[in-house]
Structure formats: structure tokens, C-alpha cells
Coordinates of C-alpha atoms in Angstrom, one line a residue:
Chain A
X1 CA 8.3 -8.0 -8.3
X2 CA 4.8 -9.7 -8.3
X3 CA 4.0 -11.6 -5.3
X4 CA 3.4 -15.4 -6.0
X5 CA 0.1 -17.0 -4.9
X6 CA 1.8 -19.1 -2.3
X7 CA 3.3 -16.5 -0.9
X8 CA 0.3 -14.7 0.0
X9 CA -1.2 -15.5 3.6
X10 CA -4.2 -17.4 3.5
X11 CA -7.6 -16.3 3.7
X12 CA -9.6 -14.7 6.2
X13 CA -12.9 -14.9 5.4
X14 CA -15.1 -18.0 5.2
X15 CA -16.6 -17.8 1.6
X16 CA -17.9 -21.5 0.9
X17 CA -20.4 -21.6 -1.5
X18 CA -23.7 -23.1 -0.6
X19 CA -25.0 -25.6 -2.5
X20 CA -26.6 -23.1 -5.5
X21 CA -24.2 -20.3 -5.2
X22 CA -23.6 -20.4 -8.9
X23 CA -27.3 -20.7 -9.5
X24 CA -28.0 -17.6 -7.4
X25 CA -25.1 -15.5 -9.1
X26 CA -26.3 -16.8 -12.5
X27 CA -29.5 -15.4 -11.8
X28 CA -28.4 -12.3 -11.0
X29 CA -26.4 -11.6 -14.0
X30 CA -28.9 -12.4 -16.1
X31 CA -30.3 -9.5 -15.5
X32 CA -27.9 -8.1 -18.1
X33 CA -30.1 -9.1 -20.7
X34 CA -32.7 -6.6 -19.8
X35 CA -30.2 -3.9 -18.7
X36 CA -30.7 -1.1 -21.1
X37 CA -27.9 1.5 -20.6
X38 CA -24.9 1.7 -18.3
X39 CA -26.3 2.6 -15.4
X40 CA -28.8 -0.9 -15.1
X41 CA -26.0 -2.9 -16.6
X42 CA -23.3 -1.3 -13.6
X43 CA -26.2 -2.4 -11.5
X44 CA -26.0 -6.2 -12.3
X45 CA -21.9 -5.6 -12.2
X46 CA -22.5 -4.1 -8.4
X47 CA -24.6 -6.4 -6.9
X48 CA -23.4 -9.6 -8.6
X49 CA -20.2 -8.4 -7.0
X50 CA -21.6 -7.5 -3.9
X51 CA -22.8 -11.1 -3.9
X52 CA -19.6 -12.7 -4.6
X53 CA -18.2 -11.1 -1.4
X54 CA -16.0 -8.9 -3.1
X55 CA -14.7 -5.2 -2.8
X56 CA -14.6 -4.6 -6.2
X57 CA -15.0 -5.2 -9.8
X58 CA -14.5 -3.3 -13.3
X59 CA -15.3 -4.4 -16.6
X60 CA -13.0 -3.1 -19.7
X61 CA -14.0 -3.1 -23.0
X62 CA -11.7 -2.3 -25.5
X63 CA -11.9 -2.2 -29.3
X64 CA -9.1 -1.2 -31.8
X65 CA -10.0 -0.9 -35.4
X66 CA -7.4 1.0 -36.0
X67 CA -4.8 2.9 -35.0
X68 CA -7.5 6.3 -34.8
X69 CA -10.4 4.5 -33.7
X70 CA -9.3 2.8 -30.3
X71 CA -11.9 2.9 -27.3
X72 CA -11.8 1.5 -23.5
X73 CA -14.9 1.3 -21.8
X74 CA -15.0 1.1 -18.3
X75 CA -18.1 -0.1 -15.7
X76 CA -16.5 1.0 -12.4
X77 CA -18.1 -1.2 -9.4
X78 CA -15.2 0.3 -7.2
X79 CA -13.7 3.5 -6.7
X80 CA -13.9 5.2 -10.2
X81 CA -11.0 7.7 -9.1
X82 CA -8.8 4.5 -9.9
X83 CA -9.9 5.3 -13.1
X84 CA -8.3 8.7 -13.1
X85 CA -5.2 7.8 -12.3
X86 CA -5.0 5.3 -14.8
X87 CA -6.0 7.6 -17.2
X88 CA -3.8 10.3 -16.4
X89 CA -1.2 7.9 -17.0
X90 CA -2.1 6.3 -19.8
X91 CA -1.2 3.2 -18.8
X92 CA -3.6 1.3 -21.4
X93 CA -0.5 -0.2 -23.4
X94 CA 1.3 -1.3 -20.7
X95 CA -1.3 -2.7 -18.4
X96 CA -0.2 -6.1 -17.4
X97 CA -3.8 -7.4 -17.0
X98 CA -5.2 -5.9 -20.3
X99 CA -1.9 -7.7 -22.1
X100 CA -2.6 -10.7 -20.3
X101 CA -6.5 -11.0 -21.9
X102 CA -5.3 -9.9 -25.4
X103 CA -3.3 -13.4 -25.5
X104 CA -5.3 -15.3 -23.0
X105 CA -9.1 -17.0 -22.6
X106 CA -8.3 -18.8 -19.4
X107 CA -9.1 -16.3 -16.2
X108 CA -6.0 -15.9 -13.8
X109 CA -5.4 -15.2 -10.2
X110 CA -3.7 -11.7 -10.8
X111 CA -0.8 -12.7 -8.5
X112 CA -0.1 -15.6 -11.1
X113 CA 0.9 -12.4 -13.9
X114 CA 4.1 -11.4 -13.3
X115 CA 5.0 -7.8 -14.0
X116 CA 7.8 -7.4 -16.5
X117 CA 8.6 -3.8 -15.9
X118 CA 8.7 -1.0 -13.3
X119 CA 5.6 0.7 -14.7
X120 CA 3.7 -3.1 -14.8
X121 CA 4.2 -3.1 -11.5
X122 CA 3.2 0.5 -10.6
X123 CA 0.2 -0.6 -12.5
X124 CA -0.8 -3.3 -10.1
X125 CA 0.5 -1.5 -7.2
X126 CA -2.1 1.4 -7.8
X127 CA -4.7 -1.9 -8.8
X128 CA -4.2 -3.2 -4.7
X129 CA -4.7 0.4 -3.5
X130 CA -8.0 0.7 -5.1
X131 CA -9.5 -2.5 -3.5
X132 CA -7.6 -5.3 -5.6
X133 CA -5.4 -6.6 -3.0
X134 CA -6.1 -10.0 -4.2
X135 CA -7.5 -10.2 -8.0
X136 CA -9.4 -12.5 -10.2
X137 CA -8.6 -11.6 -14.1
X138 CA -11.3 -13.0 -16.7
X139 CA -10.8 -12.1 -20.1
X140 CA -14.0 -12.0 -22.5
X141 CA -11.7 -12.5 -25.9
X142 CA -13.7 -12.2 -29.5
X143 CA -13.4 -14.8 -32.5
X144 CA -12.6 -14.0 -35.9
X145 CA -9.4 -11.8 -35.5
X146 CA -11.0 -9.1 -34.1
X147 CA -9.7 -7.0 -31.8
X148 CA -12.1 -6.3 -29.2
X149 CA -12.2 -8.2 -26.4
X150 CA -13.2 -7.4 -22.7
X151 CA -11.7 -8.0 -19.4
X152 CA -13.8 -8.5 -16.4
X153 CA -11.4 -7.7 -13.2
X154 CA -12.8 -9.1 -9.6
X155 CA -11.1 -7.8 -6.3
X156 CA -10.9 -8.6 -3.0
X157 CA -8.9 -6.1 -0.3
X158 CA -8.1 -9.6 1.3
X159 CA -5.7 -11.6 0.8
X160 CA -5.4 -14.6 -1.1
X161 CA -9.0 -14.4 -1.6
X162 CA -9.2 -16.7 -4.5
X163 CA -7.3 -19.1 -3.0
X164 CA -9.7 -21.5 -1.4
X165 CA -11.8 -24.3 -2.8
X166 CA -14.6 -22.0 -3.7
X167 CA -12.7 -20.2 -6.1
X168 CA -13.3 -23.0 -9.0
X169 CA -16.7 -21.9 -8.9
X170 CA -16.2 -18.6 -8.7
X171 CA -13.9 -18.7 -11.5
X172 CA -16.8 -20.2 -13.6
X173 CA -19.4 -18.4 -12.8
X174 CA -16.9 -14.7 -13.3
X175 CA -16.2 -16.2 -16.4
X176 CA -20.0 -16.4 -17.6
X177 CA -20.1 -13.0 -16.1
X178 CA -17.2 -11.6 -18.3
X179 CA -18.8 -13.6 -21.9
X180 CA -22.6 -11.5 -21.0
X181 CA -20.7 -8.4 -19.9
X182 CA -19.0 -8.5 -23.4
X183 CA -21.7 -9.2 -25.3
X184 CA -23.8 -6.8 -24.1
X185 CA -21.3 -3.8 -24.2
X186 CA -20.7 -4.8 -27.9
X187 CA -24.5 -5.2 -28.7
X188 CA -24.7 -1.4 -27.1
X189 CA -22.1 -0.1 -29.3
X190 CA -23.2 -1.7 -32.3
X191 CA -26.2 0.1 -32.0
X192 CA -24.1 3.6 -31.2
X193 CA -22.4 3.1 -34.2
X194 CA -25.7 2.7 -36.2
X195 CA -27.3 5.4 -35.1
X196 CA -24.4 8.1 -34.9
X197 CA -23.1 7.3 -38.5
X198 CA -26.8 7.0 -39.6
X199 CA -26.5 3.2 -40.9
X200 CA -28.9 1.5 -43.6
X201 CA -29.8 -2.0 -44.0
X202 CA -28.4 -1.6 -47.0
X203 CA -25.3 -0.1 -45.6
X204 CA -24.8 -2.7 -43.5
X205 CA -25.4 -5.3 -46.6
X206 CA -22.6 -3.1 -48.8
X207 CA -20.0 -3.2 -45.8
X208 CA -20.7 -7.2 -45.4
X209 CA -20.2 -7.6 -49.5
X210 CA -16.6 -5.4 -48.9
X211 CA -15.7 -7.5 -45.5
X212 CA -16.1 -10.7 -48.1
X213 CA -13.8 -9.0 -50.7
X214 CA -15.9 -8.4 -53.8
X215 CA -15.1 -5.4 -56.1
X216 CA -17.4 -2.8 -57.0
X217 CA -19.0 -4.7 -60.0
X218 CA -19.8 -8.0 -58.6
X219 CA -21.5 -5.8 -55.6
X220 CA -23.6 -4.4 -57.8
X221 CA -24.9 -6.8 -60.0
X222 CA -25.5 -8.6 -56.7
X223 CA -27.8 -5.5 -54.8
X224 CA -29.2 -4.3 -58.1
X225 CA -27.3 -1.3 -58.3
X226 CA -25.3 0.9 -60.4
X227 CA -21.5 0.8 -59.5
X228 CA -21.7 4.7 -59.3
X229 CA -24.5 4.4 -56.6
X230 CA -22.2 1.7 -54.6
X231 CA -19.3 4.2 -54.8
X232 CA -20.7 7.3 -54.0
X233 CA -22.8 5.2 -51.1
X234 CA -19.6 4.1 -49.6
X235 CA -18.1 7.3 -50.2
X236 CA -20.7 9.0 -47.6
X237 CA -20.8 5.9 -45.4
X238 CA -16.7 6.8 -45.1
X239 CA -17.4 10.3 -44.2
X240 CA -20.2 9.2 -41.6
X241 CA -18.2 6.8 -40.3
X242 CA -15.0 8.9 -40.1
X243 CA -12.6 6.3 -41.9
X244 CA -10.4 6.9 -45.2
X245 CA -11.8 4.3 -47.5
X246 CA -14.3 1.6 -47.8
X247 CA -11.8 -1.4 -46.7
X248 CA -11.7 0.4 -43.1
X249 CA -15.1 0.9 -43.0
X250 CA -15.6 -3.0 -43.2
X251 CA -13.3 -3.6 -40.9
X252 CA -14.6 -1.1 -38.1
X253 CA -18.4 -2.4 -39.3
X254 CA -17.0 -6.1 -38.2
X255 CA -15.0 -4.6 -34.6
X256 CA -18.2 -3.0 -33.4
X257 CA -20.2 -6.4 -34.8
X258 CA -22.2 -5.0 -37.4
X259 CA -21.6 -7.2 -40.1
Chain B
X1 CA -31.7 27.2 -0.6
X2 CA -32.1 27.4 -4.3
X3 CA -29.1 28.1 -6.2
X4 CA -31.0 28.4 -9.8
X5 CA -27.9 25.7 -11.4
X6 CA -30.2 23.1 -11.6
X7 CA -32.4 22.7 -14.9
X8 CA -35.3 21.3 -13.4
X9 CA -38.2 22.3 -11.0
X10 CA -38.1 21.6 -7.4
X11 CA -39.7 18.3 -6.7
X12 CA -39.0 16.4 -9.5
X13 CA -35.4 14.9 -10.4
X14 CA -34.2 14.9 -14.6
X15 CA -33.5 11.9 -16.2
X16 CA -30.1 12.7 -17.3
X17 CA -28.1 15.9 -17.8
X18 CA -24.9 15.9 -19.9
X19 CA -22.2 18.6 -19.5
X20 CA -19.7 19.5 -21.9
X21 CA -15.9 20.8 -22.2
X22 CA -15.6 24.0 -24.3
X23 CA -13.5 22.2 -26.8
X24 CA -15.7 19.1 -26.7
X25 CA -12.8 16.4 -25.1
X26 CA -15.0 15.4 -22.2
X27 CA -18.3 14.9 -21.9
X28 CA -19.9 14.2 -18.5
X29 CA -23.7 12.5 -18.6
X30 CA -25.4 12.2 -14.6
X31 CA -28.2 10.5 -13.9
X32 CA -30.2 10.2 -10.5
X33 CA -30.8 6.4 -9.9
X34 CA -31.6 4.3 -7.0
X35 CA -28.1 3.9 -5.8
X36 CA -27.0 7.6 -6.2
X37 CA -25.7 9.5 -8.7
X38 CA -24.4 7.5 -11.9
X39 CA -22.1 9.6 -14.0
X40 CA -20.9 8.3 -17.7
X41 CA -17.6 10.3 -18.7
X42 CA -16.2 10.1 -21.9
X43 CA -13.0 11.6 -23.0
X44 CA -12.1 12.0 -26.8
X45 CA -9.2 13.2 -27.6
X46 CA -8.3 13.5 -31.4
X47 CA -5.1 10.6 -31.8
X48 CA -5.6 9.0 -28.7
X49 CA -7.8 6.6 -27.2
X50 CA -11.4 7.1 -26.3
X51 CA -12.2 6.6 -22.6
X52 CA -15.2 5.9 -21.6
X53 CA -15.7 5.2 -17.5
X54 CA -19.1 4.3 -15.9
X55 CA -19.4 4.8 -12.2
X56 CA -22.2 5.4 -9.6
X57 CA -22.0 7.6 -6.4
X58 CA -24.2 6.8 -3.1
X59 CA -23.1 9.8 -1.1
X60 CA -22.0 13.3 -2.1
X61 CA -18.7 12.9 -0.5
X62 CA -17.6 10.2 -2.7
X63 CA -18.9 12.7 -5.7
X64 CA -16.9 15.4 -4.5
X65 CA -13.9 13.4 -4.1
X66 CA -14.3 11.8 -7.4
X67 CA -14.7 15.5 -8.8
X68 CA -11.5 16.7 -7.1
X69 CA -9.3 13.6 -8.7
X70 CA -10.8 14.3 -12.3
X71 CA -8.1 16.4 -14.3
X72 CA -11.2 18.7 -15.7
X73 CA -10.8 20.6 -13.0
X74 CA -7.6 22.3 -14.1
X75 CA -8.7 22.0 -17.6
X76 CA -12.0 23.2 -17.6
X77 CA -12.4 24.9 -14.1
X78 CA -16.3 25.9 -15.2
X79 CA -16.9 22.3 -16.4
X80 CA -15.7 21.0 -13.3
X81 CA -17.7 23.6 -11.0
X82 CA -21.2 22.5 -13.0
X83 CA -20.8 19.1 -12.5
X84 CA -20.2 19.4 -9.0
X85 CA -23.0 21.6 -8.3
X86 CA -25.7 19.3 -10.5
X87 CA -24.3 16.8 -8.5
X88 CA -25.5 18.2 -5.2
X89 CA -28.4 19.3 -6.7
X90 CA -29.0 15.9 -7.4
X91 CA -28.4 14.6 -4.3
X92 CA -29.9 17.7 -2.2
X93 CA -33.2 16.9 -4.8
X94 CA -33.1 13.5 -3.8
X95 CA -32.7 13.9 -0.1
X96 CA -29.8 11.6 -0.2
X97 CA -27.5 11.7 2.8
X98 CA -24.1 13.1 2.2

């Protein structure tokens, strides 16, 4: 059974935030926007958490377009080999925290999720063994019934850590952590996607005409085309992209924020 | 000593090497940065879930360890020994302390 907040002794460190402690973490993770790959963005992740006072932190991103196109990304700033056990596992489904960001926006105190099954509460177990004795969990959710979403997780190995009065600060200023992380892990995908599947402009304007629902014709007499061209163009884009038909390939072109 | 695994020249450290499975599932990217070794696996597995974990390494002990827990080793035992031995080239390269 998950431990309630109250029950957890109080904490040990003094963590009160000076007077621009938000100001100081802001400017750190804004940073992001210049980060180029993983390794600069894991670098803001590190140190912003490093600066927070924390043990450790991991940001998830996960995107389901369907059921064969499903990804988690993880930035580890904590021991990665958590990761490996997780995996092994494949406790994705079931994660407690991961199921608590897919219906929530508001972050959460991880002692405030209670685990409704013996592996939910494996999960967590193995989570306070890897430095998240006491947790922060911010979700980063997407509009527009899309499924990808992220989940920035903050750690401390003492606890009740977010217990104190500095934790509605920290709360805002992880949650402005968790919106950049998000949008810069989609912004990198998006361009994955574009460059692997070997996307047009005018791709992208075909998939944006099928995500608003207009047939063949209408498409073409909008982008000047033949209806054989729009077919046999989406038929490739299909292939490239690896889905069966041009309805999925909207619908994964609108996940990974292409369109 | 030189061991002749590492694709570059003595002196100068790459700017990212990515190793492979035979049958493709995981792909390992390292990269010497400032704060150690960062390493970018990616595990595709046809029907399941794509995982992708980030992570960086200051000291070759925490590489090793990380190499020891990754289920490659079993796997893809020749995978697993080229990672860890670009790893320590890395970190030998680099004059990192272990």
C-alpha cells in the first residue's frame, strides 16, 4: 500500500527558496531552447535538477499513434539502470505515474497516487530504490486528443521532500520545466519523422488536407493536382511512413506535430 | 596501451559512434561530452514499444555497471563487449577518472 503524505517524516533538509529561486531555475531551463540533441537537452534536465536540490529526475515522452507505432523516450538525470529494469519488465502499461499523467495536468506529490495493484506498487518500490524516495509527478499533457503527452518525474532520496512551503514554487517552476521539456522532445521528433520518411512541404500540405477530412477530389482541385498524383503520393508517403493507409498517416503526421 | 577497438586516432576524441545488434533491435549512440560519456539507446522491437533512454556517465564504473544491467549482454554478447570497450576508450581518451 502507498504511503500517505502525512505519514511520511518531515524533512530534513532546509530547502527555502531565496527570494529569485524561480527566476534562477527559469533561467536555467531555458537553456532548452538552444539544446540541440539529447545530450545538451539532458544537460539542462541535470543541472536544473542539481539546482532544485534533488537526487533525481527523468523525463518520459510517450506517443501512441497506434497500436504499432508506440514510443517512450526517456532523459535519465539519475541512474539509467532504473531504466533497465523497467524495461525488462515492461511495466509501461501499468506504471502508476505514466496512468496518472494520461488523465491528469495538475503535478502530484507521488505519495498522493495510490497504487491499485501488486505490480503498481512494485513499480514505485523499484522508483524509491533508484533515488525517488520522495517524488514530484508533473505531467506535460497535449491538446487536441492526441496521445502524446510527457511526464517530468522529480526525486528526492529524502523524505517528504516536497512537503514544505517551498514546494508551491517548486511545483510551478517543475511544471514550466515539464511544458519546455515536452515541447522540445516533440519539436525533435517532428523533425526525425521528416527526415527519415523523407517529407515534402507538400506532403505535409496533403496529410493536413486528409487530417481535415476531404476526399481525393476536393484535395486536388484545391493543390492543383491530378487525383492520380494525390493517390499514388500518399500511396509512397504510407510506405515511407510505415502505416496502412492515408487516414493513419494523418493521424501519426498530427501525434508527432507535423500538421 | 592501445587496443586498436577505438575508431579514431590517439589524441582526438569522435563525435559520436553508434553500435548496432546483429538483428538491428538495439541501437547504442555514445558520445564524449563535458560530463562523461552520454549514451542514447534505442530498442525497436517489431509489435512492441520503442524505447528510447538518454543517459550520461561521469566515471567508467558507473558505465560498466550500467553495461552489466543492460539485457544486450546476453543477447548480443559482441554488442555488449564493443560498447564497453568504446566506452573506456572514451574515457581512457579523455583522461577521465574511473
Amino acid at each position: 500500500m502507498a504511503m500517505s503524505c502525512s505519514e511520511l517524516p518531515a524533512p530534513q533538509t532546509e530547502r527555502a527558496p531565496t527570494p529569485d529561486y524561480a527566476g534562477q531555475l527559469a533561467a536555467i531551463a531555458s537553456g532548452l531552447a538552444a539544446a540541440q540533441d539529447e545530450a545538451q537537452a539532458l544537460h539542462v534536465l541535470e543541472v536544473v535538477t542539481s539546482s532544485m536540490g534533488l537526487a533525481a529526475a527523468a523525463f518520459v515522452s510517450f506517443v501512441r499513434d497506434d497500436a504499432s507505432h508506440e514510443s517512450f523516450r526517456f532523459l535519465l538525470a539519475c541512474d539509467p539502470v532504473w531504466c533497465f529494469e523497467y524495461e525488462q519488465r515492461a511495466w509501461y502499461d501499468t506504471d502508476p505515474w505514466l496512468a496518472y499523467a494520461r488523465s491528469h495536468s495538475e503535478p502530484v506529490r507521488g505519495c498522493e497516487i495510490a497504487a491499485e495493484s501488486e505490480q503498481q506498487c512494485s513499480i514505485m518500490a523499484l522508483a524509491q530504490d533508484y533515488g525517488f524516495r520522495s517524488s514530484l509527478i508533473v505531467p506535460a499533457p497535449s491538446s487536441g486528443n492526441l496521445t502524446r503527452m510527457g511526464v517530468l518525474c522529480l526525486g528526492s532520496a529524502t523524505p517528504g521532500f516536497f512537503d514544505d512551503e517551498s514546494y508551491l514554487v517548486l511545483k510551478l517552476v517543475a511544471r514550466s520545466l515539464a511544458m519546455e521539456l515536452h515541447g522540445w522532445w516533440i519539436e525533435r521528433i517532428k523533425r526525425e519523422v521528416i527526415v527519415q520518411a523523407h517529407l515534402t512541404d507538400e506532403d505535409l500540405a496533403l496529410l493536413a488536407q486528409e487530417r481535415r477530412g476531404l476526399g481525393t477530389k476536393l484535395m486536388a482541385s484545391k493543390l492543383r493536382m491530378s487525383p492520380h498524383a494525390i493517390n499514388s503520393r500518399f500511396q509512397r508517403m504510407n510506405a515511407r511512413l510505415g502505416v496502412p493507409n492515408r487516414k493513419a498517416a494523418a493521424q501519426l503526421a498530427a501525434e508527432y506535430g507535423l500538421i | 596501451m592501445k587496443t586498436g577497438f577505438a575508431p579514431w586516432v590517439d589524441g582526438e576524441l569522435p563525435g559520436a559512434i553508434t553500435l548496432q545488434s546483429s538483428d538491428g533491435v538495439v541501437t547504442v549512440r555514445l558520445q564524449w561530452t563535458a560530463g562523461g560519456i552520454f549514451v542514447q539507446r534505442s530498442l525497436r522491437r517489431r509489435g512492441a514499444a520503442h524505447i528510447m533512454q538518454a543517459a550520461r556517465f561521469s566515471t567508467a564504473r558507473a558505465f560498466h555497471r550500467w553495461c552489466q544491467a543492460d539485457a544486450v549482454r546476453f543477447d548480443d554478447p559482441l554488442l555488449s563487449a564493443r560498447l564497453v570497450r568504446h566506452g573506456d576508450e572514451l574515457f581512457r581518451a579523455s583522461g577521465a577518472a574511473n
